[in-house]
Tab-separated table of N, CA and C in Angstrom:
chain	number	residue	atom	x	y	z
A	12	ASN	N	29.550	98.375	111.924
A	12	ASN	CA	29.442	99.510	111.044
A	12	ASN	C	30.070	100.707	111.723
A	13	PRO	N	30.970	101.406	111.059
A	13	PRO	CA	31.658	102.528	111.680
A	13	PRO	C	30.716	103.628	112.167
A	14	MET	N	29.544	103.763	111.555
A	14	MET	CA	28.610	104.814	111.954
A	14	MET	C	27.974	104.514	113.302
A	15	CYS	N	27.721	103.239	113.600
A	15	CYS	CA	26.972	102.941	114.823
A	15	CYS	C	27.585	101.816	115.650
A	16	GLY	N	28.633	101.173	115.177
A	16	GLY	CA	29.292	100.135	115.954
A	16	GLY	C	28.718	98.742	115.802
A	17	ASP	N	27.775	98.544	114.863
A	17	ASP	CA	27.210	97.208	114.646
A	17	ASP	C	28.284	96.252	114.146
A	18	MET	N	28.185	95.004	114.600
A	18	MET	CA	29.127	93.969	114.171
A	18	MET	C	28.370	92.664	113.980
A	19	ILE	N	28.772	91.891	112.970
A	19	ILE	CA	28.160	90.591	112.696
A	19	ILE	C	29.263	89.610	112.324
A	20	THR	N	29.176	88.406	112.869
A	20	THR	CA	30.018	87.292	112.446
A	20	THR	C	29.093	86.122	112.155
A	21	PHE	N	29.256	85.514	110.980
A	21	PHE	CA	28.483	84.329	110.626
A	21	PHE	C	29.355	83.094	110.779
A	22	TYR	N	28.730	82.010	111.233
A	22	TYR	CA	29.378	80.708	111.344
A	22	TYR	C	28.578	79.748	110.477
A	23	LEU	N	29.249	79.137	109.507
A	23	LEU	CA	28.567	78.276	108.545
A	23	LEU	C	29.121	76.863	108.591
A	24	LYS	N	28.241	75.877	108.565
A	24	LYS	CA	28.638	74.484	108.374
A	24	LYS	C	28.263	74.150	106.938
A	25	ILE	N	29.281	73.805	106.153
A	25	ILE	CA	29.110	73.602	104.720
A	25	ILE	C	29.499	72.175	104.376
A	26	ASN	N	28.642	71.482	103.622
A	26	ASN	CA	28.952	70.096	103.267
A	26	ASN	C	29.819	70.024	102.004
A	27	ASP	N	30.137	68.807	101.575
A	27	ASP	CA	31.028	68.604	100.430
A	27	ASP	C	30.450	69.084	99.105
A	28	GLN	N	29.145	69.312	99.063
A	28	GLN	CA	28.503	69.816	97.845
A	28	GLN	C	28.335	71.340	97.903
A	29	ASP	N	29.024	71.974	98.834
A	29	ASP	CA	28.952	73.429	99.030
A	29	ASP	C	27.555	73.910	99.403
A	30	VAL	N	26.838	73.085	100.149
A	30	VAL	CA	25.516	73.449	100.652
A	30	VAL	C	25.655	73.821	102.129
A	31	ILE	N	25.019	74.908	102.506
A	31	ILE	CA	25.055	75.371	103.896
A	31	ILE	C	24.093	74.520	104.715
A	32	GLU	N	24.642	73.705	105.598
A	32	GLU	CA	23.818	72.836	106.442
A	32	GLU	C	23.352	73.555	107.703
A	33	ARG	N	24.204	74.423	108.220
A	33	ARG	CA	23.869	75.143	109.448
A	33	ARG	C	24.444	76.549	109.344
A	34	ALA	N	23.705	77.509	109.846
A	34	ALA	CA	24.171	78.896	109.849
A	34	ALA	C	23.752	79.549	111.157
A	35	THR	N	24.719	80.115	111.842
A	35	THR	CA	24.445	80.858	113.064
A	35	THR	C	25.188	82.190	112.967
A	36	PHE	N	24.885	83.076	113.882
A	36	PHE	CA	25.555	84.370	113.849
A	36	PHE	C	25.773	84.894	115.251
A	37	GLU	N	26.720	85.790	115.333
A	37	GLU	CA	26.982	86.553	116.545
A	37	GLU	C	26.847	88.012	116.125
A	38	SER	N	26.037	88.760	116.840
A	38	SER	CA	25.749	90.128	116.432
A	38	SER	C	25.799	91.057	117.624
A	39	TYR	N	26.407	92.197	117.415
A	39	TYR	CA	26.419	93.266	118.409
A	39	TYR	C	25.856	94.488	117.716
A	40	GLY	N	24.747	94.971	118.210
A	40	GLY	CA	24.186	96.154	117.583
A	40	GLY	C	22.709	96.294	117.847
A	41	CYS	N	22.092	97.086	117.025
A	41	CYS	CA	20.683	97.437	117.187
A	41	CYS	C	19.770	96.284	116.765
A	42	ALA	N	18.484	96.467	117.012
A	42	ALA	CA	17.492	95.441	116.672
A	42	ALA	C	17.480	95.142	115.175
A	43	ALA	N	17.658	96.160	114.338
A	43	ALA	CA	17.669	95.942	112.885
A	43	ALA	C	18.870	95.090	112.476
A	44	ASN	N	19.998	95.281	113.133
A	44	ASN	CA	21.195	94.487	112.860
A	44	ASN	C	20.951	93.018	113.215
A	45	ILE	N	20.360	92.788	114.358
A	45	ILE	CA	20.066	91.423	114.797
A	45	ILE	C	19.021	90.786	113.884
A	46	ALA	N	17.993	91.544	113.527
A	46	ALA	CA	16.930	91.014	112.666
A	46	ALA	C	17.454	90.644	111.282
A	47	THR	N	18.273	91.498	110.679
A	47	THR	CA	18.789	91.183	109.343
A	47	THR	C	19.727	89.980	109.393
A	48	SER	N	20.519	89.869	110.443
A	48	SER	CA	21.407	88.710	110.597
A	48	SER	C	20.597	87.429	110.737
A	49	SER	N	19.542	87.488	111.523
A	49	SER	CA	18.681	86.325	111.723
A	49	SER	C	18.007	85.901	110.418
A	50	ILE	N	17.507	86.868	109.664
A	50	ILE	CA	16.873	86.570	108.375
A	50	ILE	C	17.873	85.890	107.444
A	51	VAL	N	19.102	86.395	107.413
A	51	VAL	CA	20.124	85.785	106.553
A	51	VAL	C	20.330	84.324	106.932
A	52	THR	N	20.489	84.022	108.226
A	52	THR	CA	20.747	82.628	108.617
A	52	THR	C	19.576	81.723	108.272
A	53	GLU	N	18.357	82.210	108.449
A	53	GLU	CA	17.178	81.401	108.096
A	53	GLU	C	17.120	81.159	106.592
A	54	LYS	N	17.404	82.181	105.838
A	54	LYS	CA	17.285	82.122	104.380
A	54	LYS	C	18.327	81.198	103.739
A	55	ILE	N	19.540	81.182	104.270
A	55	ILE	CA	20.620	80.467	103.584
A	55	ILE	C	20.713	78.989	103.944
A	56	ARG	N	20.056	78.553	104.993
A	56	ARG	CA	20.123	77.128	105.347
A	56	ARG	C	19.595	76.295	104.193
A	57	GLY	N	20.400	75.323	103.773
A	57	GLY	CA	20.021	74.451	102.665
A	57	GLY	C	20.388	74.998	101.295
A	58	MET	N	20.955	76.185	101.241
A	58	MET	CA	21.338	76.802	99.965
A	58	MET	C	22.754	76.428	99.577
A	59	LYS	N	22.979	76.380	98.285
A	59	LYS	CA	24.349	76.281	97.787
A	59	LYS	C	25.020	77.634	98.014
A	60	LEU	N	26.324	77.620	98.211
A	60	LEU	CA	27.048	78.860	98.463
A	60	LEU	C	26.864	79.872	97.335
A	61	GLU	N	26.848	79.404	96.106
A	61	GLU	CA	26.673	80.315	94.975
A	61	GLU	C	25.337	81.052	95.065
A	62	ASP	N	24.287	80.340	95.452
A	62	ASP	CA	22.971	80.977	95.587
A	62	ASP	C	22.935	81.929	96.778
A	63	ALA	N	23.576	81.541	97.866
A	63	ALA	CA	23.630	82.410	99.043
A	63	ALA	C	24.377	83.703	98.715
A	64	TRP	N	25.416	83.597	97.903
A	64	TRP	CA	26.197	84.768	97.500
A	64	TRP	C	25.318	85.798	96.790
A	65	LYS	N	24.337	85.337	96.057
A	65	LYS	CA	23.503	86.217	95.229
A	65	LYS	C	22.448	86.992	96.021
A	66	ILE	N	22.277	86.678	97.295
A	66	ILE	CA	21.294	87.395	98.107
A	66	ILE	C	21.707	88.866	98.199
A	67	SER	N	20.745	89.747	98.028
A	67	SER	CA	21.035	91.182	98.096
A	67	SER	C	20.574	91.760	99.431
A	68	TRP	N	21.181	92.858	99.800
A	68	TRP	CA	20.780	93.514	101.049
A	68	TRP	C	19.350	94.035	100.947
A	69	LYS	N	18.916	94.412	99.746
A	69	LYS	CA	17.538	94.890	99.568
A	69	LYS	C	16.545	93.754	99.804
A	70	GLU	N	16.915	92.558	99.356
A	70	GLU	CA	16.076	91.375	99.585
A	70	GLU	C	15.921	91.117	101.087
A	71	ILE	N	17.019	91.223	101.813
A	71	ILE	CA	16.985	91.016	103.267
A	71	ILE	C	16.150	92.111	103.930
A	72	ALA	N	16.333	93.347	103.506
A	72	ALA	CA	15.550	94.458	104.064
A	72	ALA	C	14.061	94.232	103.835
A	73	ASP	N	13.695	93.755	102.654
A	73	ASP	CA	12.285	93.470	102.357
A	73	ASP	C	11.740	92.373	103.261
A	74	GLU	N	12.546	91.336	103.498
A	74	GLU	CA	12.094	90.215	104.323
A	74	GLU	C	11.916	90.609	105.789
A	75	VAL	N	12.640	91.622	106.221
A	75	VAL	CA	12.484	92.118	107.587
A	75	VAL	C	11.202	92.951	107.693
A	76	GLY	N	10.660	93.310	106.553
A	76	GLY	CA	9.466	94.153	106.543
A	76	GLY	C	9.791	95.584	106.177
A	77	GLY	N	10.990	95.767	105.644
A	77	GLY	CA	11.443	97.101	105.263
A	77	GLY	C	12.305	97.710	106.348
A	78	LEU	N	13.247	98.505	105.920
A	78	LEU	CA	14.130	99.210	106.852
A	78	LEU	C	14.074	100.701	106.539
A	79	PRO	N	14.075	101.540	107.558
A	79	PRO	CA	14.185	102.974	107.282
A	79	PRO	C	15.568	103.265	106.695
A	80	ALA	N	15.681	104.344	105.969
A	80	ALA	CA	16.942	104.680	105.296
A	80	ALA	C	18.131	104.678	106.252
A	81	VAL	N	17.927	105.115	107.483
A	81	VAL	CA	19.046	105.166	108.433
A	81	VAL	C	19.485	103.775	108.895
A	82	LYS	N	18.721	102.738	108.540
A	82	LYS	CA	19.064	101.367	108.927
A	82	LYS	C	19.439	100.493	107.732
A	83	PHE	N	19.511	101.067	106.516
A	83	PHE	CA	19.914	100.288	105.338
A	83	PHE	C	21.252	99.598	105.568
A	84	HIS	N	22.142	100.275	106.309
A	84	HIS	CA	23.468	99.706	106.544
A	84	HIS	C	23.399	98.350	107.243
A	85	CYS	N	22.330	98.077	107.976
A	85	CYS	CA	22.203	96.778	108.653
A	85	CYS	C	22.064	95.647	107.635
A	86	GLY	N	21.271	95.864	106.603
A	86	GLY	CA	21.144	94.877	105.534
A	86	GLY	C	22.436	94.724	104.756
A	87	VAL	N	23.090	95.852	104.482
A	87	VAL	CA	24.373	95.835	103.767
A	87	VAL	C	25.405	95.065	104.575
A	88	LEU	N	25.472	95.334	105.868
A	88	LEU	CA	26.446	94.670	106.732
A	88	LEU	C	26.177	93.172	106.829
A	89	ALA	N	24.909	92.778	106.927
A	89	ALA	CA	24.569	91.351	107.018
A	89	ALA	C	25.004	90.606	105.760
A	90	VAL	N	24.699	91.162	104.600
A	90	VAL	CA	25.088	90.516	103.340
A	90	VAL	C	26.607	90.547	103.180
A	91	GLY	N	27.235	91.638	103.565
A	91	GLY	CA	28.691	91.726	103.481
A	91	GLY	C	29.380	90.704	104.363
A	92	ALA	N	28.881	90.530	105.574
A	92	ALA	CA	29.464	89.538	106.486
A	92	ALA	C	29.270	88.125	105.943
A	93	LEU	N	28.111	87.862	105.353
A	93	LEU	CA	27.875	86.556	104.730
A	93	LEU	C	28.862	86.327	103.592
A	94	ARG	N	29.014	87.302	102.728
A	94	ARG	CA	29.940	87.152	101.596
A	94	ARG	C	31.378	87.004	102.068
A	95	ARG	N	31.741	87.699	103.133
A	95	ARG	CA	33.098	87.540	103.676
A	95	ARG	C	33.291	86.121	104.200
A	96	ALA	N	32.258	85.555	104.821
A	96	ALA	CA	32.343	84.176	105.317
A	96	ALA	C	32.486	83.195	104.157
A	97	ILE	N	31.734	83.409	103.096
A	97	ILE	CA	31.822	82.527	101.921
A	97	ILE	C	33.203	82.636	101.288
A	98	ARG	N	33.689	83.851	101.131
A	98	ARG	CA	35.018	84.048	100.535
A	98	ARG	C	36.095	83.403	101.418
A	99	ALA	N	35.966	83.535	102.736
A	99	ALA	CA	36.940	82.934	103.660
A	99	ALA	C	36.931	81.414	103.547
A	100	TYR	N	35.751	80.832	103.374
A	100	TYR	CA	35.633	79.381	103.218
A	100	TYR	C	36.439	78.911	102.007
A	101	TYR	N	36.251	79.572	100.883
A	101	TYR	CA	36.979	79.168	99.680
A	101	TYR	C	38.472	79.456	99.788
A	102	LYS	N	38.821	80.498	100.495
A	102	LYS	CA	40.241	80.788	100.703
A	102	LYS	C	40.886	79.669	101.513
A	103	LEU	N	40.190	79.190	102.545
A	103	LEU	CA	40.706	78.073	103.342
A	103	LEU	C	40.866	76.807	102.507
A	104	LYS	N	39.942	76.599	101.578
A	104	LYS	CA	40.011	75.428	100.700
A	104	LYS	C	41.001	75.625	99.557
A	105	ASN	N	41.508	76.851	99.420
A	105	ASN	CA	42.420	77.203	98.336
A	105	ASN	C	41.780	76.947	96.967
A	106	VAL	N	40.513	77.352	96.868
A	106	VAL	CA	39.728	77.167	95.647
A	106	VAL	C	39.018	78.483	95.357
A	107	LYS	N	38.879	78.812	94.082
A	107	LYS	CA	38.092	79.987	93.711
A	107	LYS	C	37.129	79.591	92.604
A	108	PRO	N	35.848	79.429	92.953
A	108	PRO	CA	34.872	79.087	91.919
A	108	PRO	C	34.752	80.215	90.895
A	109	SER	N	34.350	79.864	89.690
A	109	SER	CA	34.271	80.853	88.611
A	109	SER	C	33.273	81.970	88.909
A	110	TRP	N	32.255	81.699	89.699
A	110	TRP	CA	31.231	82.705	89.991
A	110	TRP	C	31.660	83.711	91.057
A	111	LEU	N	32.725	83.412	91.784
A	111	LEU	CA	33.183	84.291	92.866
A	111	LEU	C	34.003	85.434	92.269
A	112	PRO	N	33.556	86.689	92.446
A	112	PRO	CA	34.289	87.802	91.834
A	112	PRO	C	35.676	87.983	92.446
A	113	ASP	N	36.600	88.466	91.626
A	113	ASP	CA	37.947	88.742	92.113
A	113	ASP	C	37.948	89.912	93.093
A	114	GLU	N	37.177	90.928	92.781
A	114	GLU	CA	37.127	92.138	93.600
A	114	GLU	C	36.082	92.001	94.703
A	115	LEU	N	36.351	92.633	95.830
A	115	LEU	CA	35.374	92.660	96.912
A	115	LEU	C	34.150	93.463	96.474
A	116	THR	N	32.985	93.001	96.870
A	116	THR	CA	31.754	93.732	96.583
A	116	THR	C	31.621	94.902	97.558
A	117	PHE	N	30.712	95.811	97.248
A	117	PHE	CA	30.435	96.939	98.139
A	117	PHE	C	30.108	96.441	99.541
A	118	GLU	N	29.265	95.414	99.619
A	118	GLU	CA	28.857	94.875	100.916
A	118	GLU	C	30.038	94.291	101.682
A	119	GLU	N	30.923	93.588	100.972
A	119	GLU	CA	32.112	93.032	101.624
A	119	GLU	C	33.023	94.140	102.142
A	120	LYS	N	33.163	95.186	101.360
A	120	LYS	CA	34.010	96.304	101.785
A	120	LYS	C	33.474	96.930	103.065
A	121	GLN	N	32.157	97.041	103.163
A	121	GLN	CA	31.559	97.587	104.381
A	121	GLN	C	31.839	96.675	105.577
A	122	ALA	N	31.698	95.371	105.381
A	122	ALA	CA	31.962	94.417	106.463
A	122	ALA	C	33.438	94.441	106.856
A	123	LEU	N	34.318	94.541	105.865
A	123	LEU	CA	35.753	94.606	106.139
A	123	LEU	C	36.091	95.871	106.928
A	124	GLU	N	35.483	96.978	106.553
A	124	GLU	CA	35.702	98.234	107.277
A	124	GLU	C	35.309	98.077	108.747
A	125	GLU	N	34.198	97.396	108.980
A	125	GLU	CA	33.738	97.144	110.351
A	125	GLU	C	34.737	96.267	111.106
A	126	GLU	N	35.261	95.225	110.446
A	126	GLU	CA	36.233	94.336	111.091
A	126	GLU	C	37.497	95.099	111.475
A	127	GLU	N	37.973	95.918	110.554
A	127	GLU	CA	39.193	96.676	110.815
A	127	GLU	C	38.988	97.683	111.943
A	128	LEU	N	37.829	98.318	111.979
A	128	LEU	CA	37.523	99.253	113.057
A	128	LEU	C	37.493	98.535	114.403
A	129	ALA	N	36.879	97.366	114.438
A	129	ALA	CA	36.804	96.590	115.681
A	129	ALA	C	38.203	96.215	116.165
A	130	GLU	N	39.081	95.834	115.237
A	130	GLU	CA	40.455	95.485	115.611
A	130	GLU	C	41.189	96.694	116.185
A	131	ARG	N	41.036	97.852	115.535
A	131	ARG	CA	41.700	99.065	116.033
A	131	ARG	C	41.183	99.447	117.418
A	132	LEU	N	39.879	99.355	117.603
A	132	LEU	CA	39.306	99.691	118.909
A	132	LEU	C	39.769	98.720	119.989
A	133	ALA	N	39.846	97.431	119.639
A	133	ALA	CA	40.303	96.433	120.603
A	133	ALA	C	41.741	96.714	121.029
A	134	LYS	N	42.587	97.082	120.081
A	134	LYS	CA	43.975	97.405	120.409
A	134	LYS	C	44.048	98.652	121.283
A	135	ARG	N	43.201	99.618	120.976
A	135	ARG	CA	43.213	100.881	121.720
A	135	ARG	C	42.845	100.670	123.184
A	136	VAL	N	41.887	99.785	123.438
A	136	VAL	CA	41.462	99.560	124.821
A	136	VAL	C	42.195	98.394	125.476
A	137	GLY	N	43.118	97.779	124.742
A	137	GLY	CA	43.943	96.739	125.324
A	137	GLY	C	43.333	95.356	125.335
A	138	VAL	N	42.336	95.118	124.499
A	138	VAL	CA	41.737	93.790	124.409
A	138	VAL	C	42.619	92.937	123.510
A	139	VAL	N	42.983	91.755	123.994
A	139	VAL	CA	43.823	90.850	123.222
A	139	VAL	C	43.054	89.558	123.023
A	140	GLU	N	43.033	89.071	121.779
A	140	GLU	CA	42.335	87.820	121.501
A	140	GLU	C	43.120	86.646	122.052
A	141	GLU	N	42.390	85.557	122.342
A	141	GLU	CA	43.031	84.342	122.828
A	141	GLU	C	44.055	83.866	121.815
A	142	GLY	N	45.171	83.384	122.296
A	142	GLY	CA	46.210	82.853	121.431
A	142	GLY	C	47.156	83.919	120.913
A	143	SER	N	46.907	85.179	121.242
A	143	SER	CA	47.779	86.268	120.773
A	143	SER	C	48.897	86.503	121.746
């Protein structure tokens, strides 16, 4: 998140029926960021991708026990990162299910903004990814 530097990456193992068999995450940030990411991975295991897509950041915030207003972005970022992972999966398969919106959601835009910021910062400090 550009405001505080939180980052989340989800890793999903998805079977042929589009069911999430395994979900893990990598998170850099505050306790609320880690907690919301953890809740997302627990919640989506065994879910179809379409159902996982429908999870809202407010639902995640409630499951954490509530978030103060200054931490709402953690729930938004967690859901956005999940949706970006789902969209990336279908892009790799070169398939677009009818339920997947053409436009990025608010949550996805927030996650994308975070990804772009991380890339700019990495370039600024001279960090190069493997294979580059």
